[in-house]
Structures are given as C-alpha cells and as structure tokens.
PDB file of C-alpha atoms in Angstrom:
ATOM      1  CA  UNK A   3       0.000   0.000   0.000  1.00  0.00           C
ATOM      2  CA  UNK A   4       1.075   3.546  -0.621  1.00  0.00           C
ATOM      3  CA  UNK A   5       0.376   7.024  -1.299  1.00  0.00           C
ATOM      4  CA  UNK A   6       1.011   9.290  -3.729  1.00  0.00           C
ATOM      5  CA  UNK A   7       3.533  11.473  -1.730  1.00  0.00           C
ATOM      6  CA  UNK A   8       6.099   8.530  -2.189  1.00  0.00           C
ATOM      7  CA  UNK A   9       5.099   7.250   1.755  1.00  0.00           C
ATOM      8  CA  UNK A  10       4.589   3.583   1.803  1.00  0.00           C
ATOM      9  CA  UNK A  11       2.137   2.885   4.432  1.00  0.00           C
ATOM     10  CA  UNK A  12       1.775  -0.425   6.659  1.00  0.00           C
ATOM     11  CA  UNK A  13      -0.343  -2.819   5.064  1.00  0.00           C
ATOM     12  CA  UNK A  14      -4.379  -2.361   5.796  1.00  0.00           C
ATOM     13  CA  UNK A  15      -4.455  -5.677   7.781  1.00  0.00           C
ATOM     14  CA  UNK A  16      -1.127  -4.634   9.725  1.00  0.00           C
ATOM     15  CA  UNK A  17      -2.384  -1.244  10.527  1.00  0.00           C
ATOM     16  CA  UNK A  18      -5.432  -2.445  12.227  1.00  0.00           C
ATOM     17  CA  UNK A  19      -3.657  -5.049  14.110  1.00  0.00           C
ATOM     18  CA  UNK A  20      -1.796  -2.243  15.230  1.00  0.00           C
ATOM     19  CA  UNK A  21      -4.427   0.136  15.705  1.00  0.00           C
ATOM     20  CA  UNK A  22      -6.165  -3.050  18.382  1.00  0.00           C
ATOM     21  CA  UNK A  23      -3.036  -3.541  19.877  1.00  0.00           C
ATOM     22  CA  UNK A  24      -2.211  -0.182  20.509  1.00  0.00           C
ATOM     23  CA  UNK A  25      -6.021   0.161  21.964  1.00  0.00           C
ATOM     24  CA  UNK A  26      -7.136   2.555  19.623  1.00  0.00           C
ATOM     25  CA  UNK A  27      -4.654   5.498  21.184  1.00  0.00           C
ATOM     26  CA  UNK A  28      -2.429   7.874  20.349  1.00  0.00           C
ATOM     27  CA  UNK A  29       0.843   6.521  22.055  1.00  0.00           C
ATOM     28  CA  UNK A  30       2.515   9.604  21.923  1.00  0.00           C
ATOM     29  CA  UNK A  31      -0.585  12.194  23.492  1.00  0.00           C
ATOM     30  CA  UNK A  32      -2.890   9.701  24.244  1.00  0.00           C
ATOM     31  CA  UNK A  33      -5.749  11.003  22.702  1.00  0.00           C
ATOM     32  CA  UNK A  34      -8.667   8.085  21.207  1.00  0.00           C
ATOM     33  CA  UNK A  35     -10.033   7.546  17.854  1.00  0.00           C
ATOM     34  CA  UNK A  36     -13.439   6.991  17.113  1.00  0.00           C
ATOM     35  CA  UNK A  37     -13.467   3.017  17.758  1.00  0.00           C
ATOM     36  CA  UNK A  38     -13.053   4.201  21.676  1.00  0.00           C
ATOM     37  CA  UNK A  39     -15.533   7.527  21.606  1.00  0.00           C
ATOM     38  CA  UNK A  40     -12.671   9.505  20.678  1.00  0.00           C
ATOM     39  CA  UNK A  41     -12.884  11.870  17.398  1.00  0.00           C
ATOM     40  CA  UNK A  42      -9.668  11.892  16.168  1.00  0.00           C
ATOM     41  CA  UNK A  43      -8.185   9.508  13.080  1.00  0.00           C
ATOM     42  CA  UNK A  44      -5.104   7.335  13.585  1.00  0.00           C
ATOM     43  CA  UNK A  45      -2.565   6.006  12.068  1.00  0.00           C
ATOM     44  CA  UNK A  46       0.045   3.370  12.294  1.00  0.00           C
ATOM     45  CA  UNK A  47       3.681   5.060  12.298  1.00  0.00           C
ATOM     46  CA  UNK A  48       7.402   3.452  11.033  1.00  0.00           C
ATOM     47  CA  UNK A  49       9.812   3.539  14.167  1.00  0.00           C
ATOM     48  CA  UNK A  50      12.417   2.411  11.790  1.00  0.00           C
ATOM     49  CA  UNK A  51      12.344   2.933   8.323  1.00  0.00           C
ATOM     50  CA  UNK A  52      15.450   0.079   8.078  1.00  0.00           C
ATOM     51  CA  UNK A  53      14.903  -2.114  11.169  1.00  0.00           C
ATOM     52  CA  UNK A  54      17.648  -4.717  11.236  1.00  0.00           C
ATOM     53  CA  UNK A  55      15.599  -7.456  12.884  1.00  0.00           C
ATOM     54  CA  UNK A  56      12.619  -7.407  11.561  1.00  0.00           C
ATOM     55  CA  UNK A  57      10.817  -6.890   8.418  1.00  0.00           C
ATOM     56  CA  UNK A  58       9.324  -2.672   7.792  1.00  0.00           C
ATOM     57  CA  UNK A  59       5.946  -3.772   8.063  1.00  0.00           C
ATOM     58  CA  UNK A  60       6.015  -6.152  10.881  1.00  0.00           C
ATOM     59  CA  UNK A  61       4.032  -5.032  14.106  1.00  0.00           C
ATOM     60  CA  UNK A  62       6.666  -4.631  16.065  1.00  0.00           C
ATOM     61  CA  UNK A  63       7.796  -1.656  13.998  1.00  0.00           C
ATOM     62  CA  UNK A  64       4.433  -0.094  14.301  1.00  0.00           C
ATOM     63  CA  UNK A  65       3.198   2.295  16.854  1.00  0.00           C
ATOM     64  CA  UNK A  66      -0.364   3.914  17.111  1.00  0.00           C
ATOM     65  CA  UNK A  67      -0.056   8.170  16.278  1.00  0.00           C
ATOM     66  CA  UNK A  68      -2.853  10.714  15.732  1.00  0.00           C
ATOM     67  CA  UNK A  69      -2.316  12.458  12.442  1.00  0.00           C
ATOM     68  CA  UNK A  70      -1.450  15.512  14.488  1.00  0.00           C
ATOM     69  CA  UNK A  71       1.464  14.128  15.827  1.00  0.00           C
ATOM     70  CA  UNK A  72       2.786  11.776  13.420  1.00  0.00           C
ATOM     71  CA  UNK A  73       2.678  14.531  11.193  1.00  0.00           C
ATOM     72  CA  UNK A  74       4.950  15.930  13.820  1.00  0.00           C
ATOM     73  CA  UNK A  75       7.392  13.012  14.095  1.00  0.00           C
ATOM     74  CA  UNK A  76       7.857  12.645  10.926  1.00  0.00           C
ATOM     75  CA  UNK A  77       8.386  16.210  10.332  1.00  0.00           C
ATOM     76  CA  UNK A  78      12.106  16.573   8.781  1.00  0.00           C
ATOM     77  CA  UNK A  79      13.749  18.770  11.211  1.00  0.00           C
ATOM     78  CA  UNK A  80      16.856  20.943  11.006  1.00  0.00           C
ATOM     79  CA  UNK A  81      19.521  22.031  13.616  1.00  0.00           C
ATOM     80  CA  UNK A  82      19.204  25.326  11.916  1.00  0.00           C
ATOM     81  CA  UNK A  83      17.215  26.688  15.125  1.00  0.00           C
ATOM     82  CA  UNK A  84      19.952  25.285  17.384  1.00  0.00           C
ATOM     83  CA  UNK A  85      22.450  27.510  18.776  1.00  0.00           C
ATOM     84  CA  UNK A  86      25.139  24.884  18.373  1.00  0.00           C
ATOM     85  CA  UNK A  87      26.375  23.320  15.858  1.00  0.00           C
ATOM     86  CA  UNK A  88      25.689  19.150  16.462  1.00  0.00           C
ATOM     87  CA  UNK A  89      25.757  18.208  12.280  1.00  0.00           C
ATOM     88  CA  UNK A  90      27.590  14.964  13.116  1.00  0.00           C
ATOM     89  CA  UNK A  91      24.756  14.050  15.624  1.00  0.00           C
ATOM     90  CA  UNK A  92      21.993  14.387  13.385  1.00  0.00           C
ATOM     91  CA  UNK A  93      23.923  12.852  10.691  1.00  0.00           C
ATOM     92  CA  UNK A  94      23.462  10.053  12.771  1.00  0.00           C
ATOM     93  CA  UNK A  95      20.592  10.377  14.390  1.00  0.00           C
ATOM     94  CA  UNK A  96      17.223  11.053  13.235  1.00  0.00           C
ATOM     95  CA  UNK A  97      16.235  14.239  15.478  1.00  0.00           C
ATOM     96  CA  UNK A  98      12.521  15.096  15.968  1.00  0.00           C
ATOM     97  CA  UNK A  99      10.999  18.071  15.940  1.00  0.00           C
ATOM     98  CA  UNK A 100      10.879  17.314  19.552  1.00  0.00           C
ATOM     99  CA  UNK A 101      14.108  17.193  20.107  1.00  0.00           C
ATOM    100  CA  UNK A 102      15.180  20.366  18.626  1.00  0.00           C
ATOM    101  CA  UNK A 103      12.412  21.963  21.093  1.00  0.00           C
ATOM    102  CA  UNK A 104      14.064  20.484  24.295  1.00  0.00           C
ATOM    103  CA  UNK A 105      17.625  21.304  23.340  1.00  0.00           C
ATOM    104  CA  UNK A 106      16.539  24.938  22.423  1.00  0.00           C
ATOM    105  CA  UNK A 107      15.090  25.371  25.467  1.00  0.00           C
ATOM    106  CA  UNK A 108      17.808  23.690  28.065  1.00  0.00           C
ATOM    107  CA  UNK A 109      20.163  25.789  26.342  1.00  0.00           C
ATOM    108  CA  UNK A 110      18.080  28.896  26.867  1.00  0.00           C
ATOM    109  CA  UNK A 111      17.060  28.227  30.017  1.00  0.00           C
ATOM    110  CA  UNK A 112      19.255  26.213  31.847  1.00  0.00           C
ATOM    111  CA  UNK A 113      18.577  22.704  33.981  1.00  0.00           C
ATOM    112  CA  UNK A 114      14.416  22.659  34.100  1.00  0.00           C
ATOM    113  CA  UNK A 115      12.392  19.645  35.153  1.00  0.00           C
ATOM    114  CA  UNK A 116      10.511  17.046  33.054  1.00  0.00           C
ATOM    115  CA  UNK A 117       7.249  19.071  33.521  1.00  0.00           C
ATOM    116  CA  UNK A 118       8.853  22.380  33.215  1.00  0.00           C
ATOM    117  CA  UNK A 119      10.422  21.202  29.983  1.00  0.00           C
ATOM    118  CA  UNK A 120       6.384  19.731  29.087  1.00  0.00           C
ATOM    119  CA  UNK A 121       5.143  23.260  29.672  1.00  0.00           C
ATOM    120  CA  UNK A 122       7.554  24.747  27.064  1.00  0.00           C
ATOM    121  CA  UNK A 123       7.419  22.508  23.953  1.00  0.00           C
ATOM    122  CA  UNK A 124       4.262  21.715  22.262  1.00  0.00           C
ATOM    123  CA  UNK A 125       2.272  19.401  24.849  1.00  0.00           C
ATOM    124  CA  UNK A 126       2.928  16.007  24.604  1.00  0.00           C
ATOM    125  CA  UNK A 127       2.502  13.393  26.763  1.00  0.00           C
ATOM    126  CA  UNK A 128       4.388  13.322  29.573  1.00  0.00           C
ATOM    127  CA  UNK A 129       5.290   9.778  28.568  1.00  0.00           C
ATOM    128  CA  UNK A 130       6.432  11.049  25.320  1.00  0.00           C
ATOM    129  CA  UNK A 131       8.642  13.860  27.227  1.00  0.00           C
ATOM    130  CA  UNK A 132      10.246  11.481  29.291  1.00  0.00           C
ATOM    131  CA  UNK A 133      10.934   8.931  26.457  1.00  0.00           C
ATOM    132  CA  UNK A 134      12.825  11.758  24.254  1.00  0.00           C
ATOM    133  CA  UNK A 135      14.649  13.114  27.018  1.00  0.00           C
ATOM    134  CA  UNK A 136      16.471   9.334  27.496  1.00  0.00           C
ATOM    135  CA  UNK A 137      16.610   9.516  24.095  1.00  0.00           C
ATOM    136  CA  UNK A 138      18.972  12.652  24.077  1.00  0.00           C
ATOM    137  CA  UNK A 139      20.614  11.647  27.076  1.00  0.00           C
ATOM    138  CA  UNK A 140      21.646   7.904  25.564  1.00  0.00           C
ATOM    139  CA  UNK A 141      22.673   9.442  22.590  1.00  0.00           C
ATOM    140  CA  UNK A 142      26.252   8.961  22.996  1.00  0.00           C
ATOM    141  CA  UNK A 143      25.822   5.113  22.166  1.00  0.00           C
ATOM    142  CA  UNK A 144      24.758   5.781  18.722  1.00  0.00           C
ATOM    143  CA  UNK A 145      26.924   8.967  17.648  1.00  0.00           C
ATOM    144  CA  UNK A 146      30.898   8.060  17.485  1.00  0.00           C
ATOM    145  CA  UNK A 147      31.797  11.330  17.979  1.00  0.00           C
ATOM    146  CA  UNK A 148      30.311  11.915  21.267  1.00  0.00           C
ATOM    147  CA  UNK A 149      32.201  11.459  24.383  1.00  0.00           C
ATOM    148  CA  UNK A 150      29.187  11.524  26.720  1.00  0.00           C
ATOM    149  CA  UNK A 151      25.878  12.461  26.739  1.00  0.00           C
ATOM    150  CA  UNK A 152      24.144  15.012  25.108  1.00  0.00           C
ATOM    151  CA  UNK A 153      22.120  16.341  27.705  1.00  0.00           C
ATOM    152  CA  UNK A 154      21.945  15.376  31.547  1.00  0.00           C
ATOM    153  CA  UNK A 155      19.893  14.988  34.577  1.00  0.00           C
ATOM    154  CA  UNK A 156      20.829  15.936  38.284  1.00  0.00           C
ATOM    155  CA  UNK A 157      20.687  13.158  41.302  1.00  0.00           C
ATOM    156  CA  UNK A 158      19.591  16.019  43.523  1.00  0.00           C
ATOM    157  CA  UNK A 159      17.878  18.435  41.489  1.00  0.00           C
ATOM    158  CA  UNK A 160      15.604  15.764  39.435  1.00  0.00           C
ATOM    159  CA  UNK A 161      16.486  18.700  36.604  1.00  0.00           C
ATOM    160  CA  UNK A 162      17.862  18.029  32.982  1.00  0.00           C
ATOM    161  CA  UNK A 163      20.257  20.257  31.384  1.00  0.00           C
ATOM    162  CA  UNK A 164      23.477  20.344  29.697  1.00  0.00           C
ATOM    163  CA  UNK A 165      26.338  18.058  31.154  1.00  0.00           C
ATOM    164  CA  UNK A 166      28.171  21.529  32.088  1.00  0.00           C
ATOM    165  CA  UNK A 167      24.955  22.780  33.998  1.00  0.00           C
ATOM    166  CA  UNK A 168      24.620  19.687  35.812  1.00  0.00           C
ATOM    167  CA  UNK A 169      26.268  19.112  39.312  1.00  0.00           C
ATOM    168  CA  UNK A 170      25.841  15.297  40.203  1.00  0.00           C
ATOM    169  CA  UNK A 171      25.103  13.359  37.054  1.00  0.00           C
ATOM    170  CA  UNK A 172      22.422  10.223  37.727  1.00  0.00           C
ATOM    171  CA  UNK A 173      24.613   8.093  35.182  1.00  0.00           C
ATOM    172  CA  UNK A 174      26.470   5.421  36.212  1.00  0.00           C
ATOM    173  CA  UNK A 175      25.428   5.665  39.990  1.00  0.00           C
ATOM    174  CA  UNK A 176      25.415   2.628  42.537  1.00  0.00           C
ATOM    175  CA  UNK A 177      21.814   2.513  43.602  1.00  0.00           C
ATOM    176  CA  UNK A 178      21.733   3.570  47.508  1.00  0.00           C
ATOM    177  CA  UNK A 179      18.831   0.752  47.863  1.00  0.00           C
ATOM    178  CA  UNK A 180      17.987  -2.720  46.604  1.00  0.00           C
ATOM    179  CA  UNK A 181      14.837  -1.931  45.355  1.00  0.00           C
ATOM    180  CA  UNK A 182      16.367   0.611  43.119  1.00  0.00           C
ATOM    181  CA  UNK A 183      19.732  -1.356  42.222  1.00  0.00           C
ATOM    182  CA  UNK A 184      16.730  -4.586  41.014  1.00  0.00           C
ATOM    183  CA  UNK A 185      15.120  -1.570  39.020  1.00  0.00           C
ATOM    184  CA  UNK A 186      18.076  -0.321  36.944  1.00  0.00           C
ATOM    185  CA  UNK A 187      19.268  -3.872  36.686  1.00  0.00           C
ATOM    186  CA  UNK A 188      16.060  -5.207  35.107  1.00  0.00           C
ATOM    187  CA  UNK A 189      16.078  -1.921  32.533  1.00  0.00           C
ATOM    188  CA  UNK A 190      19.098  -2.969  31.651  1.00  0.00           C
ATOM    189  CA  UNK A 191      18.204  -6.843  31.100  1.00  0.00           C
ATOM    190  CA  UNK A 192      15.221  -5.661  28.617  1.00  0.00           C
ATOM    191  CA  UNK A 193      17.049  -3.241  26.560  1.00  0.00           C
ATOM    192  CA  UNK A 194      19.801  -5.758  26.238  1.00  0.00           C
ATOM    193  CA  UNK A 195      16.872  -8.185  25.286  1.00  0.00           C
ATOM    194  CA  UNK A 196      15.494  -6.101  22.846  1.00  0.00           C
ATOM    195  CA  UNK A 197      19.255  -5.433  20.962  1.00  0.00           C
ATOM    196  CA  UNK A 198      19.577  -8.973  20.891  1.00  0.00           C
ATOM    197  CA  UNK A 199      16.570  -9.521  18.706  1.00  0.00           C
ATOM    198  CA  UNK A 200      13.334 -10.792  21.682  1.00  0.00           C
ATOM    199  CA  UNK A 201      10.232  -8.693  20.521  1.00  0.00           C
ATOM    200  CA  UNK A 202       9.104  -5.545  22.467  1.00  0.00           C
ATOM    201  CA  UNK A 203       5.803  -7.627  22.753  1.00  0.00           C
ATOM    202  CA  UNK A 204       7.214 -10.595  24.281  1.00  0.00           C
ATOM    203  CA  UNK A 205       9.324  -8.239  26.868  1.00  0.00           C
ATOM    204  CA  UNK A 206       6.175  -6.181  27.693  1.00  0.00           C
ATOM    205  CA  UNK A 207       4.596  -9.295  28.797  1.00  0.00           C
ATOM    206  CA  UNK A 208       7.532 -11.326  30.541  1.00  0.00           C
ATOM    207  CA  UNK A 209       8.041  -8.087  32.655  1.00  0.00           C
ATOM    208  CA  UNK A 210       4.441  -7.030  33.100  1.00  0.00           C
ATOM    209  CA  UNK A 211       4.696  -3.569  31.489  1.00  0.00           C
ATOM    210  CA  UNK A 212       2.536  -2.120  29.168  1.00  0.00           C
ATOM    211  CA  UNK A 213       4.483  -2.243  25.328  1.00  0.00           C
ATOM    212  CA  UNK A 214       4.655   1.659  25.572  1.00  0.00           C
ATOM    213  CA  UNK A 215       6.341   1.534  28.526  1.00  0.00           C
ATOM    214  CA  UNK A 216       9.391  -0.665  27.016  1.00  0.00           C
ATOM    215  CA  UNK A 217      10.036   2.210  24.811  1.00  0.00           C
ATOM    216  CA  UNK A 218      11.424   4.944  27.768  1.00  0.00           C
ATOM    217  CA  UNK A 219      12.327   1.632  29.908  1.00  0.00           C
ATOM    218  CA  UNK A 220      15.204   0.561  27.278  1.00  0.00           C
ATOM    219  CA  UNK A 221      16.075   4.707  26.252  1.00  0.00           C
ATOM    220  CA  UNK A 222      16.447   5.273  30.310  1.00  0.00           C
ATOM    221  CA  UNK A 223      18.975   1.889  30.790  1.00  0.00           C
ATOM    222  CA  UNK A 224      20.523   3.240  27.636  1.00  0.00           C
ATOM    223  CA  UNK A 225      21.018   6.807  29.371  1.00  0.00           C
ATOM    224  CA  UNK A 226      21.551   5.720  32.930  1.00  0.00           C
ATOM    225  CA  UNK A 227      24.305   3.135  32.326  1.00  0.00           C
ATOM    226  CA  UNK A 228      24.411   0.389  35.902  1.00  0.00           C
ATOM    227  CA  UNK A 229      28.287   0.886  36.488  1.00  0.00           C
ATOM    228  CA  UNK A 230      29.602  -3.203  36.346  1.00  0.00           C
ATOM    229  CA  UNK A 231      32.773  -4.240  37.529  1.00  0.00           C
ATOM    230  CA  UNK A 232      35.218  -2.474  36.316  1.00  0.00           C
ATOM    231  CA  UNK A 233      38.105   0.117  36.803  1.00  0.00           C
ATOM    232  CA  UNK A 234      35.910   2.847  37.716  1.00  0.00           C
ATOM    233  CA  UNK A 235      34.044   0.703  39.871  1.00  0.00           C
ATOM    234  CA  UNK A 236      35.564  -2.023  41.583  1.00  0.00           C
ATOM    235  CA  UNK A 237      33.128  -4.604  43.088  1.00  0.00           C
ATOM    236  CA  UNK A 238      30.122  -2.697  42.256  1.00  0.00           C
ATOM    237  CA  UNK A 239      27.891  -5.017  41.100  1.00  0.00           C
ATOM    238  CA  UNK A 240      28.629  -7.785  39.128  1.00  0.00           C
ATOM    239  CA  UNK A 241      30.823  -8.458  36.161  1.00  0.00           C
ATOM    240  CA  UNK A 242      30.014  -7.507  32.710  1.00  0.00           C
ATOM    241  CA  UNK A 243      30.539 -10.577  30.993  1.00  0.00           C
ATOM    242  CA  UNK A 244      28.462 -12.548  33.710  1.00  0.00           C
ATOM    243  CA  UNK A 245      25.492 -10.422  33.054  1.00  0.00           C
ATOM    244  CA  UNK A 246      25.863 -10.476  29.226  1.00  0.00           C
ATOM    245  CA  UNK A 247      25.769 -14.355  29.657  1.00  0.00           C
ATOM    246  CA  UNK A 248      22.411 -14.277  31.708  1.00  0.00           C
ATOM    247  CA  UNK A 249      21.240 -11.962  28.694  1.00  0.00           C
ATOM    248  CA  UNK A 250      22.378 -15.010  25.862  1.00  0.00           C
ATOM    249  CA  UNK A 251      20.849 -17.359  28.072  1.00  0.00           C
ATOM    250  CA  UNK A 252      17.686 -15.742  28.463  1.00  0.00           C
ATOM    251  CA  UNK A 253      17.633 -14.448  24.486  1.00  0.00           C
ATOM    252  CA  UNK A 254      18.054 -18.389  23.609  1.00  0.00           C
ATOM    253  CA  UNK A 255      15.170 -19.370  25.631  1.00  0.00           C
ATOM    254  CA  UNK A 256      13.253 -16.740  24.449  1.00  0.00           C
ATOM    255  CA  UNK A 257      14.078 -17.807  20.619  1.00  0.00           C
ATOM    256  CA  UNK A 258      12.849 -21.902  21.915  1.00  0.00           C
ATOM    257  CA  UNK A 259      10.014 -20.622  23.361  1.00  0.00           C
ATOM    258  CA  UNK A 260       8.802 -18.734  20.316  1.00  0.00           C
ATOM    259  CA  UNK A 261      10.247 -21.663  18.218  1.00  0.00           C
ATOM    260  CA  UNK A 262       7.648 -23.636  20.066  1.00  0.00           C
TER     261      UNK A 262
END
C-alpha cells in the first residue's frame, strides 16, 4: 500500500492489528479515535524505516499516532534553530521536531524539570517527554563522535540540562537501595533483550509492562548506564561478561520458546 507522496504505508491488515493492539490510542498524546468515543483519526507510524531485525511492516515496527502528531514526528527537522552546531549528531541520528524543542530550550534556560520542559514545547505526553529526554541523554551510544551524553539529569535536582549545567550526574550511579539497584538492573536486562533480537511484545509481557512503557524503559537503561565491575568501579555489582551471559541465556530461551 502507498500514497502518492512517495510514503509507503503499513499494510491495511497490519495497521489495524496495530491500531487493536495499541487500543485505539495515540501513544505519543494519548488522545482516542473513534473506535473508543474519541474523534480523532489514527494512524500506524514506522519507528524504523530500516529495522535490522525485523521486516518494515512487521508489528513490532508499528506504533499507534494521531495524524497531528505523526505529522509531527515525521516532520524533517533541522539544527538550523539550534544555537550549536551538532551536524555529526543528526547525521546520525534522526532528530525530531521534539528534540530540537528540548535542546533549544535547556540551552536557553538552563537545567528545568521534566514538567517544566512539558510546559515549554508543544504538549505532549508526559510519557512522550520522558521517552525523548532518554533519548537525548543515551545518545552517545549511537553517535561516534560523542564522548558523553548530550544532555543530563541531576541526582539532587531531578532537573535536565546540559552536562556543564549539571552538578551530580544520575549516570552510572550505585543505587543507595535494593529496590532501586533490582530496578536499573532489570532496565538494563530488557534493553539488552530487545538489541539482541526478543520482541518488544514478548518483553512487555515477561516483565508485566505495558508495550509503551518498554520504549522509555530501554532509552532510560541506555542513558543511565548500571556501572559493572570495572576500573571505575571495583566490586560494584557484578561483572560484565556474567550479566551479558544471563542476557544469551535468556535471548536463547526466548528464541525456543517462540520456536515452540
């Protein structure tokens, strides 16, 4: 299927599955369409054009926008409102519209907090806020030429900013309770899941969260970064290699299970 922009579209059957999937809601403001009383038309949105794992136009891929807003995501955005130059990042890096609103506005106004930040760009979910800020902050794994993050948040504050407005950084921190250190460890067991090729689906349901929520969950182990064993932090957790083992283990059984 297709349209006459040059767009190809999921096809119909695909887009309704993820339509029911998704609930019949806008994952990114949360507003319904008309199959749930709401009066607003969806659509099924690309969250890679390439994915390596999957095919384009399997379900996985597909997430549930309003027009509004997947107009706005896939709005082709420029740095040329940025008062920095970051070329080689969005070389990179596809960088939404909302992205280019958040770093505008850190860099104008200093460290703010997620709802501060909410206020200021163009009112998206709060879910949606969160996710993109991860997004910026994990950056640095995707773009070579970064040597840390692109923007920060502050253990005391609970603010984001820029790395040079930020006092104690939240990345790579030792957990001060179990609870916590379980949290951070299980983010980082999905997103490793999901790089290794286990559908989001699957990993929503093995750790009882909602699909949507694996989306910030992986972007936030991606930003945050559980320090392992290592020079910088002797004895802090557990080795590296150990945990990468428990993550091929687990990927493997995954793979029988949906063998099965």
């Amino acid at each position: 299927m297709g349209r006459s922009d040059g767009y190809r579209t999921f096809p119909t059957s695909v887009r309704k599955q993820i339509l029911k999937r998704d609930n019949h809601q806008c994952q990114v403001c949360g507003r319904l369409g008309p199959e749930r009383g709401g009066n607003i038309d969806l659509e099924a949105h690309h969250m890679q054009e390439e994915p390596e794992l999957i095919d384009r136009d399997h379900p996985d891929n597909g997430t549930t926008m309003c027009i509004p807003c997947h107009h706005l995501v896939t709005h082709r955005t420029t740095t040329d409102d940025l008062p920095f130059d970051i070329d080689d990042v969005a070389a990179e890096v596809n960088l939404l519209y909302k992205d280019i609103e958040i770093l505008v506005y850190l860099y104008e106004h200093g460290p703010a907090t997620t709802s501060e930040i909410r206020e200021a760009t163009s009112g998206s979910a709060r879910t949606s806020i969160i996710e993109r800020l991860w997004t910026l902050m994990s950056i640095d794994r995707d773009v070579d030429s970064l040597d840390g993050p692109l923007i920060d948040k502050d253990l005391d504050t609970d603010e984001w900013g820029y790395p040079d407005d930020i006092g104690r950084t939240v990345r790579g921190r030792i957990p001060d309770n179990e609870e916590e250190l379980v949290d951070r460890l299980r983010d980082e067991l999905l997103r490793r899941l999901l790089d290794a090729g286990v559908s989001r689906s699957t990993l929503a349901l093995f750790f009882g969260r909602s699909r949507r929520a694996t989306f910030y969950i992986s972007k936030r182990a991606g930003a945050v970064r559980v320090p392992f064993d290592d020079d910088d932090h002797p004895g802090a957790l557990m080795d590296e290699d150990e945990f990468e083992r428990v993550v091929d283990g687990m990927g493997r059984l995954f793979e029988e299970i949906g063998s099965k």
